[in-house]
Amino acid sequence: MSSSSFPATLRTLRAAWRGVREALSFSSTRLRQHTGAHLHRIDRYSAVEAAALAGQRIETAPFRVGGHEWRLHFYPRGVLAASDDDAGRVSVDLILWSRRDPWWRLLPAMPSDVTAACRVSIALDGDGGNRAFCTAVGPHRFRGSLSSSGAMDVATVEELRAALRRWEGAGDGIVVRCDVTVTSLEESRIMWCIRQLVSKINLDSIR
């Protein structure tokens, strides 16, 4: 091959490569879900509820689902003050505590949002672990660390009091369970080019 034909060969190869990239490409999206649960026990719940003020919360320990840290805020007397003592609501709020794994904390924060759904249930002592009350929300988009799902009512204060009275003598504690499902869409791109590249290269030009 002469030196004068070398630039023409490069142009041919470059044009062939561009043609291959435009002629055949493949992309895919797949759904990934990570599910986890956290249990938080409150002993002597009747005394805790009697001492709590409207808007006062109990925080669970941080727990990890889908590579992110979460906390559940539990409000024995509701998020807002009620005009009647028995009209309050038992409420919960899921908090995205941190959206980065510990070893990422030296790096800049990732800009992507986190999508998650949650289900919160309350089980009573003496009830065999059965869920007496339950609520669910989601999927919800969390837009950064310390963002919230928004308060959700699980039961009224009086409903939970009455349920505990029915099991009086078997214990006065409750177990709050929070099930979280983190959902993400992952994209991948694969360029299939070898066959097209071979077919587009003019072999005669490089002889």
Short mmCIF file of C-alpha atoms in Angstrom, two decimals:
data_model
loop_
_atom_site.label_atom_id
_atom_site.label_comp_id
_atom_site.label_asym_id
_atom_site.label_seq_id
_atom_site.Cartn_x
_atom_site.Cartn_y
_atom_site.Cartn_z
CA MET A 1 0.00 0.00 0.00
CA SER A 2 1.50 3.35 -1.05
CA SER A 3 1.83 6.28 1.32
CA SER A 4 -0.54 8.32 -0.82
CA SER A 5 -3.36 5.81 -0.31
CA PHE A 6 -2.96 5.73 3.50
CA PRO A 7 -5.04 8.89 4.24
CA ALA A 8 -7.78 7.60 1.97
CA THR A 9 -7.75 4.30 3.87
CA LEU A 10 -8.10 6.12 7.20
CA ARG A 11 -11.02 8.13 5.84
CA THR A 12 -12.65 4.91 4.66
CA LEU A 13 -12.21 3.25 8.05
CA ARG A 14 -13.51 6.34 9.86
CA ALA A 15 -16.58 6.52 7.64
CA ALA A 16 -17.18 2.79 8.07
CA TRP A 17 -16.99 3.11 11.86
CA ARG A 18 -19.49 5.98 11.88
CA GLY A 19 -21.79 3.96 9.66
CA VAL A 20 -21.61 0.97 11.98
CA ARG A 21 -22.47 3.01 15.05
CA GLU A 22 -25.49 4.46 13.29
CA ALA A 23 -26.54 1.20 11.64
CA LEU A 24 -26.72 -1.06 14.68
CA SER A 25 -26.96 -0.31 18.37
CA PHE A 26 -28.75 -1.88 21.30
CA SER A 27 -29.91 -0.48 24.62
CA SER A 28 -31.86 -2.02 27.48
CA THR A 29 -33.53 -0.97 30.71
CA ARG A 30 -34.15 -3.26 33.65
CA LEU A 31 -36.02 -2.81 36.90
CA ARG A 32 -34.17 -3.50 40.13
CA GLN A 33 -35.88 -3.78 43.50
CA HIS A 34 -34.29 -4.08 46.94
CA THR A 35 -36.53 -4.93 49.89
CA GLY A 36 -35.78 -4.83 53.60
CA ALA A 37 -37.61 -4.56 56.92
CA HIS A 38 -36.91 -2.94 60.28
CA LEU A 39 -38.59 -3.74 63.62
CA HIS A 40 -38.84 -1.22 66.46
CA ARG A 41 -40.26 -2.24 69.83
CA ILE A 42 -41.87 0.21 72.27
CA ASP A 43 -42.30 -1.17 75.80
CA ARG A 44 -45.03 0.11 78.15
CA TYR A 45 -46.67 1.84 75.24
CA SER A 46 -49.64 3.14 77.26
CA ALA A 47 -47.27 5.12 79.49
CA VAL A 48 -45.30 6.38 76.48
CA GLU A 49 -48.46 7.52 74.70
CA ALA A 50 -49.80 9.24 77.84
CA ALA A 51 -46.55 11.20 78.24
CA ALA A 52 -46.19 12.13 74.56
CA LEU A 53 -47.33 15.47 73.21
CA ALA A 54 -48.91 16.02 69.82
CA GLY A 55 -46.08 16.36 67.31
CA GLN A 56 -43.56 14.57 69.54
CA ARG A 57 -41.91 11.68 67.74
CA ILE A 58 -40.00 8.48 68.39
CA GLU A 59 -37.13 7.78 65.97
CA THR A 60 -36.00 4.30 65.03
CA ALA A 61 -32.34 3.46 64.63
CA PRO A 62 -31.05 3.91 61.06
CA PHE A 63 -31.51 0.86 58.85
CA ARG A 64 -30.21 0.11 55.37
CA VAL A 65 -32.22 -0.88 52.28
CA GLY A 66 -31.05 -0.58 48.68
CA GLY A 67 -27.71 0.95 49.70
CA HIS A 68 -29.39 3.87 51.50
CA GLU A 69 -29.99 4.63 55.18
CA TRP A 70 -33.54 5.16 56.41
CA ARG A 71 -35.30 6.10 59.65
CA LEU A 72 -38.94 5.84 60.62
CA HIS A 73 -40.49 8.61 62.70
CA PHE A 74 -43.37 7.40 64.88
CA TYR A 75 -45.84 9.92 66.34
CA PRO A 76 -47.93 8.41 69.21
CA ARG A 77 -50.24 11.46 69.29
CA GLY A 78 -50.08 12.55 65.67
CA VAL A 79 -48.03 15.12 63.82
CA LEU A 80 -50.35 18.05 64.64
CA ALA A 81 -52.17 18.99 67.84
CA ALA A 82 -55.75 17.71 68.07
CA SER A 83 -58.61 19.60 69.68
CA ASP A 84 -59.89 16.45 71.42
CA ASP A 85 -57.61 14.07 73.34
CA ASP A 86 -59.21 11.02 71.69
CA ALA A 87 -59.28 12.53 68.18
CA GLY A 88 -55.52 12.34 67.59
CA ARG A 89 -53.93 10.06 65.05
CA VAL A 90 -51.05 7.62 65.40
CA SER A 91 -48.82 8.67 62.50
CA VAL A 92 -45.54 7.62 60.87
CA ASP A 93 -43.13 9.24 58.43
CA LEU A 94 -40.35 7.50 56.47
CA ILE A 95 -37.14 9.54 56.19
CA LEU A 96 -34.32 9.00 53.69
CA TRP A 97 -31.53 9.52 56.22
CA SER A 98 -28.61 9.17 53.83
CA ARG A 99 -28.59 8.19 50.16
CA ARG A 100 -24.90 7.27 50.06
CA ASP A 101 -23.03 4.21 51.26
CA PRO A 102 -20.43 4.95 54.00
CA TRP A 103 -17.45 4.60 51.65
CA TRP A 104 -19.02 7.11 49.28
CA ARG A 105 -19.09 9.88 51.85
CA LEU A 106 -15.68 11.18 50.77
CA LEU A 107 -17.03 11.72 47.26
CA PRO A 108 -19.48 14.38 45.99
CA ALA A 109 -23.15 13.57 46.59
CA MET A 110 -24.84 11.62 43.84
CA PRO A 111 -27.46 13.77 42.08
CA SER A 112 -30.04 11.05 41.42
CA ASP A 113 -33.31 10.78 43.34
CA VAL A 114 -34.37 7.66 45.24
CA THR A 115 -37.73 5.97 44.61
CA ALA A 116 -39.17 3.80 47.37
CA ALA A 117 -42.43 2.41 48.69
CA CYS A 118 -43.08 1.49 52.30
CA ARG A 119 -45.56 -0.42 54.43
CA VAL A 120 -45.83 0.23 58.17
CA SER A 121 -47.66 -2.09 60.56
CA ILE A 122 -48.22 -2.26 64.32
CA ALA A 123 -48.38 -5.58 66.19
CA LEU A 124 -49.43 -5.93 69.83
CA ASP A 125 -47.97 -8.01 72.64
CA GLY A 126 -50.09 -11.09 73.23
CA ASP A 127 -51.56 -11.06 69.73
CA GLY A 128 -49.16 -13.63 68.31
CA GLY A 129 -47.36 -11.07 66.16
CA ASN A 130 -50.46 -10.37 64.05
CA ARG A 131 -50.60 -6.93 62.51
CA ALA A 132 -53.35 -4.98 64.24
CA PHE A 133 -52.97 -1.83 62.14
CA CYS A 134 -51.28 -1.14 58.83
CA THR A 135 -50.72 1.61 56.26
CA ALA A 136 -48.76 1.88 53.01
CA VAL A 137 -47.42 4.57 50.70
CA GLY A 138 -45.56 4.73 47.44
CA PRO A 139 -43.77 4.57 45.23
CA HIS A 140 -42.53 7.95 46.45
CA ARG A 141 -39.64 10.02 45.10
CA PHE A 142 -37.14 11.09 47.75
CA ARG A 143 -35.16 14.07 46.49
CA GLY A 144 -32.13 13.89 48.76
CA SER A 145 -30.93 13.09 52.24
CA LEU A 146 -33.40 13.93 55.04
CA SER A 147 -36.32 14.05 52.61
CA SER A 148 -39.62 12.63 53.81
CA SER A 149 -42.43 10.47 52.48
CA GLY A 150 -44.96 12.65 54.30
CA ALA A 151 -46.91 11.74 57.41
CA MET A 152 -49.20 8.70 57.17
CA ASP A 153 -51.93 7.82 59.68
CA VAL A 154 -51.85 4.22 60.93
CA ALA A 155 -54.74 4.36 63.43
CA THR A 156 -56.48 6.73 65.79
CA VAL A 157 -55.13 7.11 69.30
CA GLU A 158 -58.33 5.60 70.72
CA GLU A 159 -58.25 2.60 68.35
CA LEU A 160 -54.77 1.67 69.55
CA ARG A 161 -55.73 2.24 73.19
CA ALA A 162 -58.77 -0.02 72.80
CA ALA A 163 -56.69 -2.75 71.14
CA LEU A 164 -54.18 -2.68 74.00
CA ARG A 165 -56.99 -2.89 76.58
CA ARG A 166 -58.32 -6.04 74.88
CA TRP A 167 -54.95 -7.71 75.46
CA GLU A 168 -54.44 -6.34 78.98
CA GLY A 169 -52.39 -8.77 81.05
CA ALA A 170 -50.53 -10.16 78.02
CA GLY A 171 -48.24 -7.15 77.83
CA ASP A 172 -48.36 -3.46 77.09
CA GLY A 173 -45.81 -3.23 74.30
CA ILE A 174 -46.09 -2.80 70.57
CA VAL A 175 -43.79 -3.65 67.65
CA VAL A 176 -43.67 -1.25 64.72
CA ARG A 177 -42.55 -2.89 61.48
CA CYS A 178 -41.43 -0.90 58.45
CA ASP A 179 -41.03 -2.70 55.09
CA VAL A 180 -39.22 -0.64 52.44
CA THR A 181 -38.86 -1.44 48.73
CA VAL A 182 -36.33 0.66 46.80
CA THR A 183 -36.87 0.70 43.03
CA SER A 184 -34.41 1.78 40.35
CA LEU A 185 -34.27 1.70 36.55
CA GLU A 186 -30.86 0.80 35.17
CA GLU A 187 -29.86 1.37 31.57
CA SER A 188 -27.09 -0.38 29.63
CA ARG A 189 -25.82 0.17 26.09
CA ILE A 190 -24.07 -2.40 23.90
CA MET A 191 -22.73 -1.53 20.48
CA TRP A 192 -22.79 -4.48 18.08
CA CYS A 193 -20.37 -3.50 15.35
CA ILE A 194 -17.92 -6.21 14.32
CA ARG A 195 -20.05 -7.76 11.58
CA GLN A 196 -21.09 -4.38 10.20
CA LEU A 197 -17.52 -3.10 10.36
CA VAL A 198 -16.22 -6.03 8.33
CA SER A 199 -18.94 -5.60 5.73
CA LYS A 200 -18.33 -1.88 5.32
CA ILE A 201 -14.54 -1.86 5.04
CA ASN A 202 -13.39 -1.87 1.46
CA LEU A 203 -10.63 -4.45 1.62
CA ASP A 204 -9.45 -3.55 -1.86
CA SER A 205 -8.49 -0.07 -0.65
CA ILE A 206 -5.91 -1.43 1.80
CA ARG A 207 -4.23 -3.98 -0.47
#
